[in-house]
């Protein structure tokens, strides 16, 4: 269970557990009226199955709306379309509609934003289908959409904290996940090892091939451990007001800037992989991180086949994109920097020229 000030909810994790969803929704009295938000691709794989399983559990008042795949769907235009569809579905109903997000991080973010803003908040269930969503974005209540400003896409510029009522994680979804998307999530798992858990980091170093081939016990361990780490941090700092939750942004100050500057041609995991290495190099240059730990971080990211460098993005674009970062305030940047494997510190106001010199030698 995740216990926050606004809500307490369960994270249910297992293999091939989708048939149990209807029963669980009824048991928790979440709703008998369900509106599913998904993508064309995910719904094509699992939508019919999910609908027939819900109907078997006597949940028959069902609606759905589908988005194109990819980050570009996390837009104001998509949000407006979804609100119109849920209003059409919901009008004249006495029962509260539950919004179900079936998909990866993009679906979870926009579905959560719809659930949190529609009628000042309706019940919300996350069914993450990607590793990234399972270990990260489905837990903790961050929802939102990207917004275009002055021809730049600014990630998560509009959003809110809105906790789900249930996170339902069926690990068998990973069997249909393309390798690039698996790696996308593994970048976040590596991040957890660096910020909080050296044992997890060592497991990733030693069991790389089992993880990549989806060996069940290896996947169970990395997903459950990652969820525990995220849960502990969120419980202490639900709304990122105490700097505790800020440590989850390791790799993201540079990573988000790379995503924005590249026009979202990199996956989130690819961008933060490079971000983690750049931020580890900044830490090393400041004398905070030993060379051997920097090498371990670089080697592990490389071992999983994630990028360690991105050539096509210009340094000045990254620096200007960083200024849109939510952690950038009073003209000062804020970085999460590793001091050893399993421990990070937060540093504010690192000189721009230091960052530029590291980035310039890097791309």
Tab-separated table of C-alpha atoms in Angstrom:
chain	number	residue	atom	x	y	z
A	1	UNK	CA	0.000	0.000	0.000
A	2	UNK	CA	1.003	3.605	-0.630
A	3	UNK	CA	-0.116	5.925	2.177
A	4	UNK	CA	-0.167	9.620	1.328
A	5	UNK	CA	-1.976	12.516	2.968
A	6	UNK	CA	-4.497	12.671	0.127
A	7	UNK	CA	-5.122	8.955	-0.450
A	8	UNK	CA	-4.129	5.404	0.454
A	9	UNK	CA	-3.981	2.894	-2.381
A	10	UNK	CA	-2.688	-0.547	-3.278
A	11	UNK	CA	-0.112	-1.518	-5.891
A	12	UNK	CA	-0.999	-5.044	-7.045
A	13	UNK	CA	1.827	-6.822	-8.912
A	14	UNK	CA	1.772	-10.267	-10.558
A	15	UNK	CA	1.927	-12.287	-13.786
A	16	UNK	CA	-1.267	-12.833	-15.853
A	17	UNK	CA	-3.516	-11.176	-13.246
A	18	UNK	CA	-5.701	-9.145	-15.647
A	19	UNK	CA	-8.702	-11.543	-15.218
A	20	UNK	CA	-8.838	-10.547	-11.515
A	21	UNK	CA	-9.241	-6.812	-12.178
A	22	UNK	CA	-13.071	-6.690	-12.256
A	23	UNK	CA	-13.366	-8.522	-8.947
A	24	UNK	CA	-10.805	-6.178	-7.331
A	25	UNK	CA	-12.578	-3.046	-8.618
A	26	UNK	CA	-15.855	-4.320	-7.137
A	27	UNK	CA	-14.245	-5.349	-3.858
A	28	UNK	CA	-12.710	-1.901	-3.448
A	29	UNK	CA	-16.028	-0.310	-4.509
A	30	UNK	CA	-14.207	1.836	-7.035
A	31	UNK	CA	-16.988	1.985	-9.633
A	32	UNK	CA	-19.394	0.175	-11.901
A	33	UNK	CA	-19.031	2.772	-14.659
A	34	UNK	CA	-15.603	2.666	-16.332
A	35	UNK	CA	-14.033	4.935	-18.961
A	36	UNK	CA	-10.798	3.521	-20.426
A	37	UNK	CA	-8.115	5.783	-21.903
A	38	UNK	CA	-5.523	3.945	-23.991
A	39	UNK	CA	-3.616	4.069	-27.289
A	40	UNK	CA	-4.562	2.439	-30.596
A	41	UNK	CA	-1.714	-0.059	-30.280
A	42	UNK	CA	-2.221	-1.058	-26.621
A	43	UNK	CA	-5.986	-1.261	-26.990
A	44	UNK	CA	-5.508	-3.422	-30.082
A	45	UNK	CA	-3.448	-5.849	-27.978
A	46	UNK	CA	-5.430	-5.849	-24.721
A	47	UNK	CA	-8.613	-3.763	-25.036
A	48	UNK	CA	-11.095	-6.465	-26.064
A	49	UNK	CA	-9.689	-8.824	-23.438
A	50	UNK	CA	-10.018	-6.168	-20.721
A	51	UNK	CA	-13.581	-5.251	-21.717
A	52	UNK	CA	-14.771	-8.875	-21.785
A	53	UNK	CA	-13.138	-9.524	-18.395
A	54	UNK	CA	-14.837	-6.468	-16.885
A	55	UNK	CA	-18.179	-7.571	-18.363
A	56	UNK	CA	-17.667	-11.018	-16.802
A	57	UNK	CA	-17.430	-9.220	-13.454
A	58	UNK	CA	-20.763	-7.470	-14.159
A	59	UNK	CA	-19.112	-4.143	-14.994
A	60	UNK	CA	-20.951	-3.427	-18.225
A	61	UNK	CA	-21.174	0.373	-18.359
A	62	UNK	CA	-17.979	0.870	-20.355
A	63	UNK	CA	-16.591	3.590	-22.586
A	64	UNK	CA	-13.186	4.226	-24.093
A	65	UNK	CA	-11.098	6.814	-25.932
A	66	UNK	CA	-7.926	6.060	-27.870
A	67	UNK	CA	-4.876	8.231	-28.498
A	68	UNK	CA	-2.101	7.828	-31.071
A	69	UNK	CA	1.034	6.224	-29.570
A	70	UNK	CA	3.876	8.415	-28.326
A	71	UNK	CA	4.688	11.536	-26.298
A	72	UNK	CA	3.016	13.802	-28.879
A	73	UNK	CA	-0.347	12.583	-27.531
A	74	UNK	CA	0.381	14.241	-24.188
A	75	UNK	CA	-0.915	17.555	-25.510
A	76	UNK	CA	-3.575	20.158	-24.797
A	77	UNK	CA	-5.437	19.046	-27.945
A	78	UNK	CA	-5.573	15.414	-26.745
A	79	UNK	CA	-6.689	16.527	-23.286
A	80	UNK	CA	-9.558	18.561	-24.779
A	81	UNK	CA	-10.690	15.611	-26.942
A	82	UNK	CA	-10.657	13.259	-23.942
A	83	UNK	CA	-12.694	15.650	-21.798
A	84	UNK	CA	-15.316	15.941	-24.569
A	85	UNK	CA	-15.503	12.135	-24.871
A	86	UNK	CA	-15.854	11.535	-21.136
A	87	UNK	CA	-18.566	14.231	-20.907
A	88	UNK	CA	-20.499	12.475	-23.713
A	89	UNK	CA	-20.067	9.099	-21.982
A	90	UNK	CA	-20.906	10.383	-18.515
A	91	UNK	CA	-23.859	12.692	-19.136
A	92	UNK	CA	-27.010	11.736	-17.277
A	93	UNK	CA	-25.328	9.045	-15.148
A	94	UNK	CA	-25.947	8.828	-11.433
A	95	UNK	CA	-22.860	6.736	-10.695
A	96	UNK	CA	-19.402	8.284	-10.648
A	97	UNK	CA	-17.285	7.231	-13.576
A	98	UNK	CA	-13.881	5.691	-12.921
A	99	UNK	CA	-11.119	6.622	-15.350
A	100	UNK	CA	-8.784	3.722	-16.211
A	101	UNK	CA	-5.435	4.485	-17.843
A	102	UNK	CA	-4.339	1.419	-19.840
A	103	UNK	CA	-0.884	2.060	-21.261
A	104	UNK	CA	2.537	3.495	-20.605
A	105	UNK	CA	3.643	6.709	-18.932
A	106	UNK	CA	2.046	8.995	-21.521
A	107	UNK	CA	-1.385	7.383	-21.054
A	108	UNK	CA	-1.048	7.366	-17.261
A	109	UNK	CA	-0.056	11.044	-17.167
A	110	UNK	CA	-2.874	12.328	-19.370
A	111	UNK	CA	-5.515	9.899	-17.994
A	112	UNK	CA	-4.592	10.988	-14.461
A	113	UNK	CA	-4.860	14.640	-15.482
A	114	UNK	CA	-8.307	13.981	-16.986
A	115	UNK	CA	-9.414	12.082	-13.833
A	116	UNK	CA	-8.087	14.794	-11.514
A	117	UNK	CA	-9.619	17.747	-13.349
A	118	UNK	CA	-12.938	16.271	-14.512
A	119	UNK	CA	-15.653	17.187	-11.964
A	120	UNK	CA	-12.834	18.167	-9.548
A	121	UNK	CA	-11.670	14.563	-9.436
A	122	UNK	CA	-13.138	11.122	-10.155
A	123	UNK	CA	-11.756	7.666	-9.207
A	124	UNK	CA	-8.645	6.737	-11.171
A	125	UNK	CA	-7.018	3.336	-11.841
A	126	UNK	CA	-3.577	2.917	-13.397
A	127	UNK	CA	-2.931	-0.217	-15.483
A	128	UNK	CA	0.680	0.298	-16.579
A	129	UNK	CA	1.726	-1.714	-19.644
A	130	UNK	CA	5.369	-0.573	-19.915
A	131	UNK	CA	8.251	-1.115	-17.510
A	132	UNK	CA	8.721	2.656	-17.176
A	133	UNK	CA	5.122	3.122	-16.052
A	134	UNK	CA	5.250	0.078	-13.745
A	135	UNK	CA	8.307	1.229	-11.796
A	136	UNK	CA	7.886	4.968	-11.947
A	137	UNK	CA	5.117	7.061	-13.465
A	138	UNK	CA	2.116	5.024	-12.230
A	139	UNK	CA	3.137	5.582	-8.579
A	140	UNK	CA	3.091	8.916	-6.821
A	141	UNK	CA	0.283	10.902	-8.394
A	142	UNK	CA	2.153	13.106	-10.856
A	143	UNK	CA	-0.156	13.782	-13.790
A	144	UNK	CA	-0.021	16.285	-16.605
A	145	UNK	CA	0.515	17.230	-20.212
A	146	UNK	CA	3.240	18.880	-22.279
A	147	UNK	CA	2.678	22.360	-23.680
A	148	UNK	CA	4.109	24.158	-26.684
A	149	UNK	CA	5.565	27.567	-25.820
A	150	UNK	CA	7.541	29.694	-28.300
A	151	UNK	CA	7.985	26.675	-30.581
A	152	UNK	CA	9.413	24.555	-27.749
A	153	UNK	CA	7.598	21.600	-26.243
A	154	UNK	CA	7.826	22.055	-22.482
A	155	UNK	CA	7.318	18.735	-20.695
A	156	UNK	CA	4.663	18.554	-17.976
A	157	UNK	CA	4.086	22.311	-17.926
A	158	UNK	CA	0.433	21.732	-17.005
A	159	UNK	CA	-0.306	19.176	-14.325
A	160	UNK	CA	-1.233	18.324	-10.771
A	161	UNK	CA	-0.664	15.749	-8.063
A	162	UNK	CA	-3.587	13.327	-8.198
A	163	UNK	CA	-3.111	9.926	-6.597
A	164	UNK	CA	-4.712	6.850	-8.204
A	165	UNK	CA	-7.167	4.647	-6.307
A	166	UNK	CA	-5.353	1.523	-7.505
A	167	UNK	CA	-2.227	0.590	-9.464
A	168	UNK	CA	-2.733	-2.769	-11.169
A	169	UNK	CA	0.522	-4.145	-12.598
A	170	UNK	CA	0.329	-7.261	-14.771
A	171	UNK	CA	3.958	-8.139	-15.573
A	172	UNK	CA	2.922	-10.275	-18.565
A	173	UNK	CA	2.379	-7.021	-20.492
A	174	UNK	CA	6.185	-6.863	-20.721
A	175	UNK	CA	6.168	-9.852	-23.116
A	176	UNK	CA	4.763	-7.670	-25.908
A	177	UNK	CA	6.926	-4.643	-25.090
A	178	UNK	CA	9.459	-3.686	-27.809
A	179	UNK	CA	13.071	-3.836	-26.601
A	180	UNK	CA	13.530	-0.071	-26.906
A	181	UNK	CA	10.598	0.414	-24.515
A	182	UNK	CA	11.974	-2.175	-22.088
A	183	UNK	CA	15.266	-0.248	-21.998
A	184	UNK	CA	13.287	2.959	-21.539
A	185	UNK	CA	12.051	1.596	-18.188
A	186	UNK	CA	15.361	0.007	-17.219
A	187	UNK	CA	16.931	3.488	-17.214
A	188	UNK	CA	14.612	4.393	-14.310
A	189	UNK	CA	15.470	1.135	-12.503
A	190	UNK	CA	19.191	1.983	-12.831
A	191	UNK	CA	18.368	5.430	-11.418
A	192	UNK	CA	16.796	3.853	-8.303
A	193	UNK	CA	19.964	1.835	-7.719
A	194	UNK	CA	22.129	4.967	-7.965
A	195	UNK	CA	19.977	7.187	-5.739
A	196	UNK	CA	18.949	4.729	-3.045
A	197	UNK	CA	19.961	1.067	-3.302
A	198	UNK	CA	23.442	-0.266	-4.036
A	199	UNK	CA	22.122	-3.843	-3.737
A	200	UNK	CA	19.692	-3.189	-6.618
A	201	UNK	CA	22.556	-1.637	-8.628
A	202	UNK	CA	24.694	-4.763	-8.051
A	203	UNK	CA	21.760	-6.990	-9.045
A	204	UNK	CA	21.499	-5.050	-12.319
A	205	UNK	CA	25.257	-5.447	-12.892
A	206	UNK	CA	25.165	-9.208	-12.235
A	207	UNK	CA	21.829	-10.241	-13.777
A	208	UNK	CA	21.724	-8.137	-16.953
A	209	UNK	CA	20.999	-11.012	-19.353
A	210	UNK	CA	18.215	-12.526	-17.188
A	211	UNK	CA	16.548	-9.113	-16.929
A	212	UNK	CA	16.749	-8.518	-20.681
A	213	UNK	CA	15.257	-11.967	-21.358
A	214	UNK	CA	12.402	-11.258	-18.863
A	215	UNK	CA	13.304	-14.077	-16.491
A	216	UNK	CA	10.428	-13.996	-13.986
A	217	UNK	CA	12.309	-13.887	-10.673
A	218	UNK	CA	14.668	-11.164	-11.972
A	219	UNK	CA	11.748	-9.037	-13.229
A	220	UNK	CA	9.832	-9.574	-9.958
A	221	UNK	CA	12.843	-8.358	-7.977
A	222	UNK	CA	13.577	-5.213	-9.994
A	223	UNK	CA	9.907	-4.164	-10.285
A	224	UNK	CA	9.042	-4.763	-6.615
A	225	UNK	CA	12.259	-3.140	-5.353
A	226	UNK	CA	11.764	-0.101	-7.603
A	227	UNK	CA	8.130	0.265	-6.469
A	228	UNK	CA	9.207	0.059	-2.804
A	229	UNK	CA	11.817	2.801	-3.305
A	230	UNK	CA	9.353	5.074	-5.117
A	231	UNK	CA	6.639	4.364	-2.519
A	232	UNK	CA	8.923	5.214	0.440
A	233	UNK	CA	9.960	8.515	-1.144
A	234	UNK	CA	6.398	9.500	-2.144
A	235	UNK	CA	5.053	8.712	1.347
A	236	UNK	CA	7.591	11.077	2.897
A	237	UNK	CA	7.130	13.872	0.367
A	238	UNK	CA	3.914	13.535	-1.634
A	239	UNK	CA	4.032	16.958	-3.305
A	240	UNK	CA	7.782	17.524	-3.599
A	241	UNK	CA	7.767	20.204	-0.896
A	242	UNK	CA	10.547	18.819	1.310
A	243	UNK	CA	13.294	18.081	-1.260
A	244	UNK	CA	13.013	14.357	-0.378
A	245	UNK	CA	11.146	13.584	-3.604
A	246	UNK	CA	13.579	15.753	-5.588
A	247	UNK	CA	16.139	12.916	-5.553
A	248	UNK	CA	13.879	11.068	-8.028
A	249	UNK	CA	14.932	13.714	-10.559
A	250	UNK	CA	18.500	12.420	-10.811
A	251	UNK	CA	19.418	12.473	-14.513
A	252	UNK	CA	16.296	14.488	-15.316
A	253	UNK	CA	17.638	18.078	-15.272
A	254	UNK	CA	19.847	17.284	-18.265
A	255	UNK	CA	17.568	14.466	-19.497
A	256	UNK	CA	14.415	16.585	-19.817
A	257	UNK	CA	16.455	19.315	-21.540
A	258	UNK	CA	17.738	16.742	-24.063
A	259	UNK	CA	14.167	15.548	-24.689
A	260	UNK	CA	12.896	19.103	-25.233
A	261	UNK	CA	15.876	20.221	-27.335
A	262	UNK	CA	15.698	17.113	-29.523
A	263	UNK	CA	11.981	17.569	-30.224
A	264	UNK	CA	11.190	14.323	-28.362
A	265	UNK	CA	13.030	12.058	-30.816
A	266	UNK	CA	14.656	10.224	-27.878
A	267	UNK	CA	12.723	8.102	-25.426
A	268	UNK	CA	12.600	9.379	-21.853
A	269	UNK	CA	14.906	6.555	-20.734
A	270	UNK	CA	17.462	7.264	-23.464
A	271	UNK	CA	17.556	10.945	-22.540
A	272	UNK	CA	17.887	10.336	-18.799
A	273	UNK	CA	20.589	7.694	-19.383
A	274	UNK	CA	22.713	10.423	-20.929
A	275	UNK	CA	21.479	12.802	-18.211
A	276	UNK	CA	22.613	10.412	-15.458
A	277	UNK	CA	26.101	10.177	-16.956
A	278	UNK	CA	26.429	13.941	-17.506
A	279	UNK	CA	25.227	14.632	-13.950
A	280	UNK	CA	27.610	11.972	-12.580
A	281	UNK	CA	30.425	13.718	-14.502
A	282	UNK	CA	29.419	17.076	-12.990
A	283	UNK	CA	29.552	15.417	-9.555
A	284	UNK	CA	32.964	13.920	-10.337
A	285	UNK	CA	34.294	17.319	-11.535
A	286	UNK	CA	33.056	18.918	-8.299
A	287	UNK	CA	34.992	16.288	-6.335
A	288	UNK	CA	31.841	14.634	-4.956
A	289	UNK	CA	31.903	11.311	-6.858
A	290	UNK	CA	34.882	8.974	-7.157
A	291	UNK	CA	36.119	8.015	-10.612
A	292	UNK	CA	35.443	4.296	-9.945
A	293	UNK	CA	31.755	4.985	-9.177
A	294	UNK	CA	31.456	7.180	-12.281
A	295	UNK	CA	32.861	4.273	-14.329
A	296	UNK	CA	30.385	1.811	-12.744
A	297	UNK	CA	27.477	4.097	-13.705
A	298	UNK	CA	28.761	4.495	-17.281
A	299	UNK	CA	29.466	0.765	-17.636
A	300	UNK	CA	26.033	-0.346	-16.391
A	301	UNK	CA	24.179	2.044	-18.692
A	302	UNK	CA	26.321	0.808	-21.594
A	303	UNK	CA	25.844	-2.859	-20.591
A	304	UNK	CA	22.074	-2.540	-21.023
A	305	UNK	CA	22.555	-0.978	-24.448
A	306	UNK	CA	21.308	2.450	-23.409
A	307	UNK	CA	22.958	5.523	-24.965
A	308	UNK	CA	25.835	7.153	-23.125
A	309	UNK	CA	26.179	10.054	-25.579
A	310	UNK	CA	23.827	11.980	-27.826
A	311	UNK	CA	25.518	13.742	-30.713
A	312	UNK	CA	22.686	15.457	-32.520
A	313	UNK	CA	21.650	17.923	-29.838
A	314	UNK	CA	23.360	21.271	-29.540
A	315	UNK	CA	24.712	22.366	-26.171
A	316	UNK	CA	23.128	25.850	-26.250
A	317	UNK	CA	19.701	24.310	-26.964
A	318	UNK	CA	20.099	22.045	-23.922
A	319	UNK	CA	21.166	24.948	-21.689
A	320	UNK	CA	18.180	27.069	-22.781
A	321	UNK	CA	15.771	24.103	-22.435
A	322	UNK	CA	17.069	23.599	-18.867
A	323	UNK	CA	15.686	27.027	-17.943
A	324	UNK	CA	12.151	25.699	-18.402
A	325	UNK	CA	12.884	22.979	-15.835
A	326	UNK	CA	10.546	23.086	-12.818
A	327	UNK	CA	13.630	22.747	-10.593
A	328	UNK	CA	15.065	25.995	-12.066
A	329	UNK	CA	14.097	28.896	-9.818
A	330	UNK	CA	15.470	32.337	-9.028
A	331	UNK	CA	17.728	32.016	-12.060
A	332	UNK	CA	19.454	28.992	-10.480
A	333	UNK	CA	19.525	25.406	-11.643
A	334	UNK	CA	19.098	22.487	-9.270
A	335	UNK	CA	20.921	19.183	-9.759
A	336	UNK	CA	20.701	15.810	-8.035
A	337	UNK	CA	24.290	14.545	-7.924
A	338	UNK	CA	25.527	11.080	-6.907
A	339	UNK	CA	28.207	10.970	-4.195
A	340	UNK	CA	28.437	7.156	-4.274
A	341	UNK	CA	26.284	4.288	-5.579
A	342	UNK	CA	23.146	4.422	-3.411
A	343	UNK	CA	23.456	8.042	-2.257
A	344	UNK	CA	22.847	11.441	-3.865
A	345	UNK	CA	22.886	15.095	-2.790
A	346	UNK	CA	21.041	18.142	-4.141
A	347	UNK	CA	23.170	21.040	-5.399
A	348	UNK	CA	21.845	24.422	-6.491
A	349	UNK	CA	23.408	27.113	-8.656
A	350	UNK	CA	26.164	25.179	-10.426
A	351	UNK	CA	27.999	27.586	-12.735
A	352	UNK	CA	26.663	27.478	-16.265
A	353	UNK	CA	30.159	27.470	-17.758
A	354	UNK	CA	31.001	24.292	-15.811
A	355	UNK	CA	27.934	22.584	-17.265
A	356	UNK	CA	28.735	23.919	-20.759
A	357	UNK	CA	32.320	22.635	-20.560
A	358	UNK	CA	31.167	19.142	-19.541
A	359	UNK	CA	28.437	19.105	-22.203
A	360	UNK	CA	30.795	20.416	-24.891
A	361	UNK	CA	33.279	17.640	-24.322
A	362	UNK	CA	30.455	15.185	-24.198
A	363	UNK	CA	28.386	15.502	-27.351
